[in-house]
Coordinates of C-alpha atoms in Angstrom, one line a residue:
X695 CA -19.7 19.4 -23.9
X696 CA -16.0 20.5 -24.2
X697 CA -13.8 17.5 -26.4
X698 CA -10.3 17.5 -26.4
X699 CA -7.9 14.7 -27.9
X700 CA -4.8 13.2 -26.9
X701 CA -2.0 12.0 -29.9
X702 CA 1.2 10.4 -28.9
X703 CA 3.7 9.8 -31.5
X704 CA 7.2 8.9 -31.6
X705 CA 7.8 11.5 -34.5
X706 CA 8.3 8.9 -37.5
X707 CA 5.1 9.3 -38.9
X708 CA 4.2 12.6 -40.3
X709 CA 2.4 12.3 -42.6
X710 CA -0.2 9.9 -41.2
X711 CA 0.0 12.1 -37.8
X712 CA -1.0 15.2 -40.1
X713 CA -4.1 13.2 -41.8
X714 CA -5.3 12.6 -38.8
X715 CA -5.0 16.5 -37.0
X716 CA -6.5 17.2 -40.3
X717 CA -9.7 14.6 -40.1
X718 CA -10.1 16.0 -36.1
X719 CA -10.4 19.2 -37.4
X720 CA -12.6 18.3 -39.7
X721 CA -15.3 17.2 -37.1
X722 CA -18.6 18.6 -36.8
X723 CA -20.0 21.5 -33.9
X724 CA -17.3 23.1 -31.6
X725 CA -13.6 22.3 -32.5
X726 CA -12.0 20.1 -30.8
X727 CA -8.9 21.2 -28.9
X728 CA -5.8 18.8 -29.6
X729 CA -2.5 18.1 -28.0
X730 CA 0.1 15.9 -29.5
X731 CA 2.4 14.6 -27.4
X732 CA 6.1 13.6 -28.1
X733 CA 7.2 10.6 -26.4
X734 CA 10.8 11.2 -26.4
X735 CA 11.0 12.6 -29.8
X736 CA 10.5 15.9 -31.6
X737 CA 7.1 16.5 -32.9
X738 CA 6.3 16.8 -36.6
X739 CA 5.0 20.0 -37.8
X740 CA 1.5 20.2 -36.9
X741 CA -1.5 22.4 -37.8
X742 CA -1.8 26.0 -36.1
X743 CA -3.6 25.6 -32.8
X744 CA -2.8 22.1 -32.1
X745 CA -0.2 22.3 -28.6
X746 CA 2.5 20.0 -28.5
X747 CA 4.6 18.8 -25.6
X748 CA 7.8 17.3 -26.2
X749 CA 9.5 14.7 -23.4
X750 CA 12.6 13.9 -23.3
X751 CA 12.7 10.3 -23.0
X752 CA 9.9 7.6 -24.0
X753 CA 7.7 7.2 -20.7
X754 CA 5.2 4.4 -22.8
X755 CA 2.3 4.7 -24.0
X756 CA 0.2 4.9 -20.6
X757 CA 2.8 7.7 -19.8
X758 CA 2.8 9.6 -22.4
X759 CA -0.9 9.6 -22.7
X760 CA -0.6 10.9 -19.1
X761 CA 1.0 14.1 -20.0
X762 CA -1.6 14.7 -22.5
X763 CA -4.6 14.1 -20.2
X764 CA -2.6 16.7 -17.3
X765 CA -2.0 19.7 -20.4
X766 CA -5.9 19.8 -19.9
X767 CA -5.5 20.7 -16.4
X768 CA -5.7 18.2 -13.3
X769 CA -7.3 15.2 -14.5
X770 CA -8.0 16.6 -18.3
X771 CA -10.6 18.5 -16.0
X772 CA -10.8 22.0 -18.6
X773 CA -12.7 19.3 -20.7
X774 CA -15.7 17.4 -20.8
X775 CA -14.6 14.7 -23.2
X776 CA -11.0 13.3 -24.3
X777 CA -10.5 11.4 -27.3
X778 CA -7.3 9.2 -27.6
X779 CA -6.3 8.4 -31.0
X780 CA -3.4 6.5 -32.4
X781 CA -0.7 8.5 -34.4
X782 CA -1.5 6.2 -37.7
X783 CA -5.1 6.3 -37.6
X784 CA -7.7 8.3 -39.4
X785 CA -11.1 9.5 -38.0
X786 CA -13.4 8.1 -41.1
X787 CA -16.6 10.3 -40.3
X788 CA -17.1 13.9 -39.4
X789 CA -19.7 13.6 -36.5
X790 CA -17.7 11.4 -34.8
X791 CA -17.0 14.1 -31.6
X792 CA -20.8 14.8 -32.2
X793 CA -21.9 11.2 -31.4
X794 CA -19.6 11.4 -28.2
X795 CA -21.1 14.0 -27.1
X796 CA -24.9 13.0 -27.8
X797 CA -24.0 9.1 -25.9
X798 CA -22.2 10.9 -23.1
X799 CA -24.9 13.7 -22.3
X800 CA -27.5 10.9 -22.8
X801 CA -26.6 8.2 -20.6
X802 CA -25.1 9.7 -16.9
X803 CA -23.4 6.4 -16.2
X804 CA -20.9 6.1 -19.0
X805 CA -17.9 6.7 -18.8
X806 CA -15.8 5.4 -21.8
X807 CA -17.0 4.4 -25.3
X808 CA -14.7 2.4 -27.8
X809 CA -14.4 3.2 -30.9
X810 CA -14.8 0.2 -34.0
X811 CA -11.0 0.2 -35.4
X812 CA -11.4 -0.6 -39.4
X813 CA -8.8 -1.2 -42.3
X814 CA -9.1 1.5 -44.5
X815 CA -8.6 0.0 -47.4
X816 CA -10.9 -3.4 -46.8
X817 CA -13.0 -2.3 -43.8
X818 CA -12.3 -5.0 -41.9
X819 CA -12.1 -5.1 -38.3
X820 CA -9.9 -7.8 -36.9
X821 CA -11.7 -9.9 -34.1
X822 CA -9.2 -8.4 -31.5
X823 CA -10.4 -5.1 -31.8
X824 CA -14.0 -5.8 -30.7
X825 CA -13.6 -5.5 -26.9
X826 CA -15.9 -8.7 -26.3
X827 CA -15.8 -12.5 -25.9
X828 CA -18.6 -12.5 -28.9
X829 CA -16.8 -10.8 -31.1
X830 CA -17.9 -12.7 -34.6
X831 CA -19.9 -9.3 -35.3
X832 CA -18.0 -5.9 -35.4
X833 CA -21.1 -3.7 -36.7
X834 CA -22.7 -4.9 -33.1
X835 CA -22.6 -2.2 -30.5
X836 CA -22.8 -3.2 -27.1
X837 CA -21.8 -2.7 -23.1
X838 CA -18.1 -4.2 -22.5
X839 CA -15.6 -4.3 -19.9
X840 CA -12.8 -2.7 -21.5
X841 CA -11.4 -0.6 -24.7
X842 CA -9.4 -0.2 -27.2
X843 CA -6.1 2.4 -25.8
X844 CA -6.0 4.3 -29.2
X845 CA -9.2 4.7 -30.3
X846 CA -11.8 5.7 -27.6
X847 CA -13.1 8.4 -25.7
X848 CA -13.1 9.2 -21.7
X849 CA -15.7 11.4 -19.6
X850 CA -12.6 13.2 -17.7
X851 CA -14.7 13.0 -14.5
X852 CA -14.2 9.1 -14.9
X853 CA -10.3 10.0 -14.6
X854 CA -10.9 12.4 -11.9
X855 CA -12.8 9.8 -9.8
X856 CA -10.5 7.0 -10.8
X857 CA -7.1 8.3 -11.8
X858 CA -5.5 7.8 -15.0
X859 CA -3.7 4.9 -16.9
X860 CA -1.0 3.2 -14.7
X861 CA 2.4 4.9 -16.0
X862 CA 4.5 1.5 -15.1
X863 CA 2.4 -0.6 -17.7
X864 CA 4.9 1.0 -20.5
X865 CA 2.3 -1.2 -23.1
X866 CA 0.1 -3.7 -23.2
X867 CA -3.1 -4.0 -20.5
X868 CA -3.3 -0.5 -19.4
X869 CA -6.9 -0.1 -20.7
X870 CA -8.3 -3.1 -19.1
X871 CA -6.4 -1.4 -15.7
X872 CA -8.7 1.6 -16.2
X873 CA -12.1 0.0 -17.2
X874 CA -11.5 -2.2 -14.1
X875 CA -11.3 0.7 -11.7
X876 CA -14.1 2.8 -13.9
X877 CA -16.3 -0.6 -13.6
X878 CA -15.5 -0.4 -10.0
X879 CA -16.5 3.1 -9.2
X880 CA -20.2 2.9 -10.7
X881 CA -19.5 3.7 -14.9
X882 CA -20.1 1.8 -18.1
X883 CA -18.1 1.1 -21.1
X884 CA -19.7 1.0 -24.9
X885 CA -18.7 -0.7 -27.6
X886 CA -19.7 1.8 -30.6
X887 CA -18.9 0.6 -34.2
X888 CA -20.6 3.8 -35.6
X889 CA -17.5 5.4 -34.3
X890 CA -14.8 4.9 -36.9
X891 CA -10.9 4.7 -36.2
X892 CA -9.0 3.8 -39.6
X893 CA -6.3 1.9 -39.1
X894 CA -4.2 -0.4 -41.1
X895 CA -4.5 -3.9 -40.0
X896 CA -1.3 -4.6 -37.6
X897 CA 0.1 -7.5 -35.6
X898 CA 0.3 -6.7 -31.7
X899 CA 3.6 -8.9 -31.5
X900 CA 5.5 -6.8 -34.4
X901 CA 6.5 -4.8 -30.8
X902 CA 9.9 -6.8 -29.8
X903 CA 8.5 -6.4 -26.1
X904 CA 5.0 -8.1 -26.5
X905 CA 5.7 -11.1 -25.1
X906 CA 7.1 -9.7 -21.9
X907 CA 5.1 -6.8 -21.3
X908 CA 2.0 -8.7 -21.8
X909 CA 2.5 -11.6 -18.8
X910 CA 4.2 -8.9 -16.8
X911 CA 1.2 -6.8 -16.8
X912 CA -1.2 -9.2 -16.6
X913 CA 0.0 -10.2 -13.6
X914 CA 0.3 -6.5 -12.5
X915 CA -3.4 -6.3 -13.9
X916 CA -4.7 -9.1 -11.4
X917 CA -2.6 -8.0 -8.5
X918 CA -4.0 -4.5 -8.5
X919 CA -7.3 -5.3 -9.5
X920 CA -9.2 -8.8 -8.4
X921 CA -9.8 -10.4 -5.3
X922 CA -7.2 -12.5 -3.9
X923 CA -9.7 -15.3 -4.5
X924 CA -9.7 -14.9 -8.4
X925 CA -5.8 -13.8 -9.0
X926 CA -4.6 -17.6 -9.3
X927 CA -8.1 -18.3 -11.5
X928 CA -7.7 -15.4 -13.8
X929 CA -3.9 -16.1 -14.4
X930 CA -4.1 -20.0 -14.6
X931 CA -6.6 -19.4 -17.2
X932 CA -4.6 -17.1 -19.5
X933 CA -1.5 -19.3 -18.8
X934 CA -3.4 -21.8 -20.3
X935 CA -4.7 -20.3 -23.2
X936 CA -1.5 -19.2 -24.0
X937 CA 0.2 -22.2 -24.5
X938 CA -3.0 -23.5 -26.4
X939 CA -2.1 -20.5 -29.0
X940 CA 1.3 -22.6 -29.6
X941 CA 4.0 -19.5 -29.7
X942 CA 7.3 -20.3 -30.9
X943 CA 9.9 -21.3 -28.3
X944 CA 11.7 -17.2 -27.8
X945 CA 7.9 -15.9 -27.6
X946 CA 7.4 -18.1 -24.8
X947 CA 10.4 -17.8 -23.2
X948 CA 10.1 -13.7 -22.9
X949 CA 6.5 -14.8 -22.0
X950 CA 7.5 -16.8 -19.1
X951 CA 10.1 -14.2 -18.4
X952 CA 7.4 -11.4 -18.4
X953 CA 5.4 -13.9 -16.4
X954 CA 8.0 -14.1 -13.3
X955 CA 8.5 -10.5 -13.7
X956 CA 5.2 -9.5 -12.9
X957 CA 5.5 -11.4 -9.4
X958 CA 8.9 -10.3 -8.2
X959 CA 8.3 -6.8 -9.3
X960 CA 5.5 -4.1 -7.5
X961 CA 3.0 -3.7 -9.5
X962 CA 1.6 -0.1 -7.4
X963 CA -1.4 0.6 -4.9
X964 CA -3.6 -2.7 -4.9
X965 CA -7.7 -1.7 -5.4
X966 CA -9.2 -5.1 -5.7
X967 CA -12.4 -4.9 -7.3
X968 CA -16.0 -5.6 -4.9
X969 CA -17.6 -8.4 -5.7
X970 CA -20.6 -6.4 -6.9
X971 CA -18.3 -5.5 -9.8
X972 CA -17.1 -9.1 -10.4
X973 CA -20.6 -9.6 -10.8
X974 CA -21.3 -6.9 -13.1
X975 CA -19.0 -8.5 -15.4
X976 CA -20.0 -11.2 -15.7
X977 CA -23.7 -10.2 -16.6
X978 CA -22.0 -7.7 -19.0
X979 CA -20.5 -11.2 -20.7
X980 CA -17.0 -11.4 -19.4
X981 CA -16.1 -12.1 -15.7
X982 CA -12.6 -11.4 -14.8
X983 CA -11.3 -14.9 -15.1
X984 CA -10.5 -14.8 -18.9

């Protein structure tokens, strides 16, 4: 199996974009072909061999990683395999493309393994980076219902069947968009925490537009993706445990903000899921009401 991998960076980075060119090249078997992509900024220096595209203006990260899936022809379709890795974060192991290729020519249904994301320098994996409910115990692999956008990997015929991440998500949600529609059209999702992504341990809301761009797309998310029956459920629920979480009085205004947003604004083609695949996730431990 062909593997390619998809970097975007917004050029301020070098040095942790080179360590991790560096640790991809570094994988075991057949190299794996890269393309960094500059979302509206010049690209770093980078290793010979690895293509770079350079846009002129920041389309987000579901955009950007866009561009990168199309410079491997429609779809990402000249490969087998595409690994998307954040800009900051390190591939610990060298047999990391190995074991994508080994789960992917395994098992004919999947269609998109996550990667465990770890703090380099304690190991740690923070609870939201194990794409379950039960998510006490990172070293557990498992079947899930979405990833993680920046460490993962993608059977391109998944984004040939399905289409790619939604361009208008900018960030926050877009993965879940794609694992809905993947779920949808027959595939599976793993959980692997053999698969390493070292990253330092972050805080989603350091982005000045998390607030927004998380109720905006989640309403987007609902009103593409779930049955008219469970939009209302889904979104009452998350409305609810978001003011359980207590944010401060701006976060919860930009939420609310993002919140209206997602209603008054279109949110593209609407695919609701079949019920079939409501039921599937539920059985795989999350149904899409929470």
């Amino acid at each position: 199996m062909k593997v390619g991998a998809v970097v975007i960076t917004m050029g301020n980075r070098p040095e942790e974009l080179r360590a991790l060119l560096d640790s991809v090249a570094r994988q075991d078997g057949d190299p794996v072909e890269v393309v960094v992509v500059g979302n509206g900024a010049p690209v770093p220096e980078v290793p010979e061999g690895v293509r770079t595209v350079e846009l002129p203006e920041n389309l987000g990260i579901p955009g950007g990683r866009n561009v990168g899936i199309e410079a491997f022809g429609p779809g990402g379709g000249d490969v087998d395999i595409l690994l998307f890795l954040d800009d900051d974060g390190l591939l610990a192991r060298t047999d990391t493309a190995e074991l994508c290729r080994r789960a992917f020519a395994d098992d004919d249904e999947l269609g998109i393994i996550s990667f465990r994301i770890a703090d380099p320098d304690t190991g740690e994996t923070q609870r939201r980076h194990v794409p379950r409910l039960r998510a006490s115990d990172p070293m557990r692999s498992s079947r899930v219902t979405t990833f993680l956008g920046g460490a993962n990997a993608v059977r391109t015929r998944v984004l040939g069947q399905v289409g790619g991440l939604p361009d208008a998500f900018f960030y926050a949600h877009e993965e879940t968009d794609l694992a809905w529609r993947a779920l949808d059209a027959g595939w599976m999702i793993d959980y692997r925490s053999d698969m390493v992504l070292n990253h330092p341990t972050t805080a989603p809301s350091r982005h000045a537009v998390y607030h927004r761009m998380v109720a905006r797309n989640r309403v987007w998310l609902a009103r593409r993706n779930l049955p008219a029956l469970l939009v209302p459920v889904y979104l009452g629920v998350w409305m609810a445990l978001t003011l359980l979480r207590r944010p401060s009085r701006p976060a919860l205004k930009a939420w609310f903000g993002g919140f209206r947003e997602g209603w008054a604004t279109p949110c593209g083609p609407r695919r609701p899921m079949r019920w079939r695949t409501v039921w599937r996730l539920t059985r795989l431990g999350r149904p899409p009401v929470i």
